Amino acid sequence: MTGAQWRKSTKSGSNGGDCVEVADNLSGVVLVRDTKDRDGGTLMFETAAWQSFVAQAKKIG
């Protein structure tokens, strides 16, 4: 998506392993992609759904 500002997850390591990037600067949506395959596809979530996912992940982790 045009205008997406990507950042690497704070939970991603620096050893080249499994990493994701998130773009949460767009209105109403959050984008997620694989750092190693940036052209391989992007997941798109409504902001509220992403916030719910993150809240649940924080409870588990």
Short mmCIF file of N, CA and C in Angstrom, two decimals:
data_model
loop_
_atom_site.label_atom_id
_atom_site.label_comp_id
_atom_site.label_asym_id
_atom_site.label_seq_id
_atom_site.Cartn_x
_atom_site.Cartn_y
_atom_site.Cartn_z
N MET A 1 0.83 -1.19 0.00
CA MET A 1 0.00 0.00 0.00
C MET A 1 0.87 1.25 0.00
N THR A 2 0.48 2.20 -0.76
CA THR A 2 1.23 3.44 -0.85
C THR A 2 1.21 4.19 0.48
N GLY A 3 2.36 4.65 0.90
CA GLY A 3 2.46 5.44 2.12
C GLY A 3 2.72 4.63 3.37
N ALA A 4 2.78 3.31 3.27
CA ALA A 4 3.04 2.48 4.45
C ALA A 4 4.46 2.73 4.95
N GLN A 5 4.58 2.94 6.24
CA GLN A 5 5.88 3.11 6.89
C GLN A 5 6.13 1.88 7.72
N TRP A 6 7.02 1.02 7.26
CA TRP A 6 7.26 -0.28 7.88
C TRP A 6 8.27 -0.17 9.01
N ARG A 7 8.04 -0.98 10.04
CA ARG A 7 9.00 -1.11 11.15
C ARG A 7 9.05 -2.57 11.55
N LYS A 8 10.20 -3.01 11.98
CA LYS A 8 10.38 -4.39 12.41
C LYS A 8 9.79 -4.57 13.80
N SER A 9 9.16 -5.70 14.02
CA SER A 9 8.60 -5.99 15.33
C SER A 9 9.67 -5.91 16.41
N THR A 10 9.32 -5.38 17.55
CA THR A 10 10.27 -5.31 18.67
C THR A 10 10.58 -6.69 19.22
N LYS A 11 9.78 -7.68 18.91
CA LYS A 11 10.02 -9.06 19.36
C LYS A 11 10.87 -9.84 18.37
N SER A 12 11.19 -9.26 17.22
CA SER A 12 12.03 -9.92 16.23
C SER A 12 13.49 -9.80 16.64
N GLY A 13 14.24 -10.85 16.43
CA GLY A 13 15.66 -10.84 16.76
C GLY A 13 16.47 -10.22 15.65
N SER A 14 17.77 -10.14 15.87
CA SER A 14 18.67 -9.58 14.87
C SER A 14 19.50 -10.65 14.20
N ASN A 15 19.14 -11.92 14.40
CA ASN A 15 19.94 -13.02 13.87
C ASN A 15 19.45 -13.51 12.51
N GLY A 16 18.53 -12.80 11.86
CA GLY A 16 18.05 -13.18 10.54
C GLY A 16 17.00 -14.26 10.55
N GLY A 17 16.42 -14.52 11.68
CA GLY A 17 15.40 -15.56 11.80
C GLY A 17 14.03 -15.08 11.37
N ASP A 18 13.02 -15.60 12.02
CA ASP A 18 11.64 -15.26 11.70
C ASP A 18 11.31 -13.86 12.21
N CYS A 19 11.09 -12.95 11.28
CA CYS A 19 10.80 -11.57 11.64
C CYS A 19 9.60 -11.07 10.85
N VAL A 20 8.86 -10.18 11.45
CA VAL A 20 7.76 -9.53 10.76
C VAL A 20 7.93 -8.03 10.83
N GLU A 21 7.34 -7.36 9.85
CA GLU A 21 7.30 -5.90 9.84
C GLU A 21 5.85 -5.48 9.89
N VAL A 22 5.61 -4.36 10.54
CA VAL A 22 4.26 -3.84 10.72
C VAL A 22 4.23 -2.39 10.22
N ALA A 23 3.16 -2.05 9.52
CA ALA A 23 2.91 -0.65 9.13
C ALA A 23 1.57 -0.27 9.75
N ASP A 24 1.62 0.61 10.75
CA ASP A 24 0.40 1.01 11.45
C ASP A 24 0.14 2.51 11.33
N ASN A 25 0.68 3.11 10.29
CA ASN A 25 0.52 4.55 10.10
C ASN A 25 -0.63 4.91 9.16
N LEU A 26 -1.30 3.91 8.61
CA LEU A 26 -2.39 4.17 7.67
C LEU A 26 -3.72 4.22 8.40
N SER A 27 -4.63 5.00 7.91
CA SER A 27 -5.93 5.17 8.56
C SER A 27 -6.78 3.90 8.46
N GLY A 28 -7.13 3.34 9.61
CA GLY A 28 -8.09 2.24 9.67
C GLY A 28 -7.55 0.85 9.43
N VAL A 29 -6.27 0.72 9.03
CA VAL A 29 -5.72 -0.60 8.76
C VAL A 29 -4.30 -0.73 9.31
N VAL A 30 -3.91 -1.98 9.57
CA VAL A 30 -2.55 -2.32 9.94
C VAL A 30 -2.07 -3.38 8.97
N LEU A 31 -0.89 -3.21 8.42
CA LEU A 31 -0.32 -4.16 7.46
C LEU A 31 0.80 -4.94 8.13
N VAL A 32 0.92 -6.21 7.76
CA VAL A 32 1.96 -7.08 8.31
C VAL A 32 2.58 -7.86 7.15
N ARG A 33 3.92 -7.99 7.17
CA ARG A 33 4.60 -8.76 6.13
C ARG A 33 5.84 -9.44 6.72
N ASP A 34 6.34 -10.42 6.00
CA ASP A 34 7.54 -11.16 6.36
C ASP A 34 8.76 -10.34 5.97
N THR A 35 9.65 -10.09 6.90
CA THR A 35 10.83 -9.29 6.63
C THR A 35 11.71 -9.91 5.54
N LYS A 36 11.78 -11.24 5.51
CA LYS A 36 12.64 -11.91 4.54
C LYS A 36 12.03 -11.98 3.14
N ASP A 37 10.73 -11.73 3.02
CA ASP A 37 10.04 -11.84 1.73
C ASP A 37 9.07 -10.68 1.58
N ARG A 38 9.61 -9.49 1.49
CA ARG A 38 8.78 -8.28 1.48
C ARG A 38 7.84 -8.20 0.29
N ASP A 39 8.16 -8.86 -0.80
CA ASP A 39 7.29 -8.85 -1.97
C ASP A 39 6.37 -10.06 -2.02
N GLY A 40 6.44 -10.91 -1.02
CA GLY A 40 5.69 -12.16 -1.02
C GLY A 40 4.23 -12.05 -0.63
N GLY A 41 3.83 -10.93 -0.13
CA GLY A 41 2.44 -10.74 0.27
C GLY A 41 2.34 -9.96 1.56
N THR A 42 1.19 -9.37 1.76
CA THR A 42 0.95 -8.54 2.94
C THR A 42 -0.41 -8.90 3.52
N LEU A 43 -0.45 -9.05 4.82
CA LEU A 43 -1.72 -9.24 5.52
C LEU A 43 -2.24 -7.88 5.93
N MET A 44 -3.55 -7.68 5.84
CA MET A 44 -4.16 -6.41 6.22
C MET A 44 -5.24 -6.67 7.26
N PHE A 45 -5.19 -5.94 8.35
CA PHE A 45 -6.14 -6.07 9.44
C PHE A 45 -6.80 -4.71 9.71
N GLU A 46 -8.06 -4.74 10.09
CA GLU A 46 -8.67 -3.51 10.60
C GLU A 46 -7.96 -3.16 11.90
N THR A 47 -7.82 -1.88 12.17
CA THR A 47 -7.08 -1.43 13.35
C THR A 47 -7.61 -2.07 14.63
N ALA A 48 -8.90 -2.12 14.81
CA ALA A 48 -9.48 -2.69 16.04
C ALA A 48 -9.14 -4.17 16.18
N ALA A 49 -9.17 -4.90 15.07
CA ALA A 49 -8.83 -6.33 15.11
C ALA A 49 -7.36 -6.51 15.48
N TRP A 50 -6.48 -5.68 14.93
CA TRP A 50 -5.05 -5.77 15.25
C TRP A 50 -4.81 -5.45 16.73
N GLN A 51 -5.47 -4.42 17.22
CA GLN A 51 -5.31 -4.05 18.63
C GLN A 51 -5.77 -5.17 19.55
N SER A 52 -6.84 -5.84 19.18
CA SER A 52 -7.33 -6.98 19.96
C SER A 52 -6.33 -8.13 19.94
N PHE A 53 -5.77 -8.42 18.76
CA PHE A 53 -4.76 -9.46 18.64
C PHE A 53 -3.56 -9.16 19.52
N VAL A 54 -3.04 -7.94 19.45
CA VAL A 54 -1.87 -7.55 20.24
C VAL A 54 -2.17 -7.66 21.73
N ALA A 55 -3.35 -7.22 22.15
CA ALA A 55 -3.71 -7.32 23.58
C ALA A 55 -3.72 -8.76 24.04
N GLN A 56 -4.26 -9.66 23.23
CA GLN A 56 -4.28 -11.09 23.59
C GLN A 56 -2.88 -11.67 23.61
N ALA A 57 -2.06 -11.29 22.64
CA ALA A 57 -0.68 -11.79 22.58
C ALA A 57 0.11 -11.34 23.82
N LYS A 58 -0.13 -10.13 24.29
CA LYS A 58 0.57 -9.64 25.48
C LYS A 58 0.15 -10.43 26.71
N LYS A 59 -1.09 -10.89 26.78
CA LYS A 59 -1.56 -11.68 27.92
C LYS A 59 -0.87 -13.04 27.95
N ILE A 60 -0.62 -13.59 26.77
CA ILE A 60 0.00 -14.92 26.66
C ILE A 60 1.51 -14.85 26.87
N GLY A 61 2.12 -13.85 26.25
CA GLY A 61 3.58 -13.78 26.23
C GLY A 61 4.14 -12.96 27.31
#
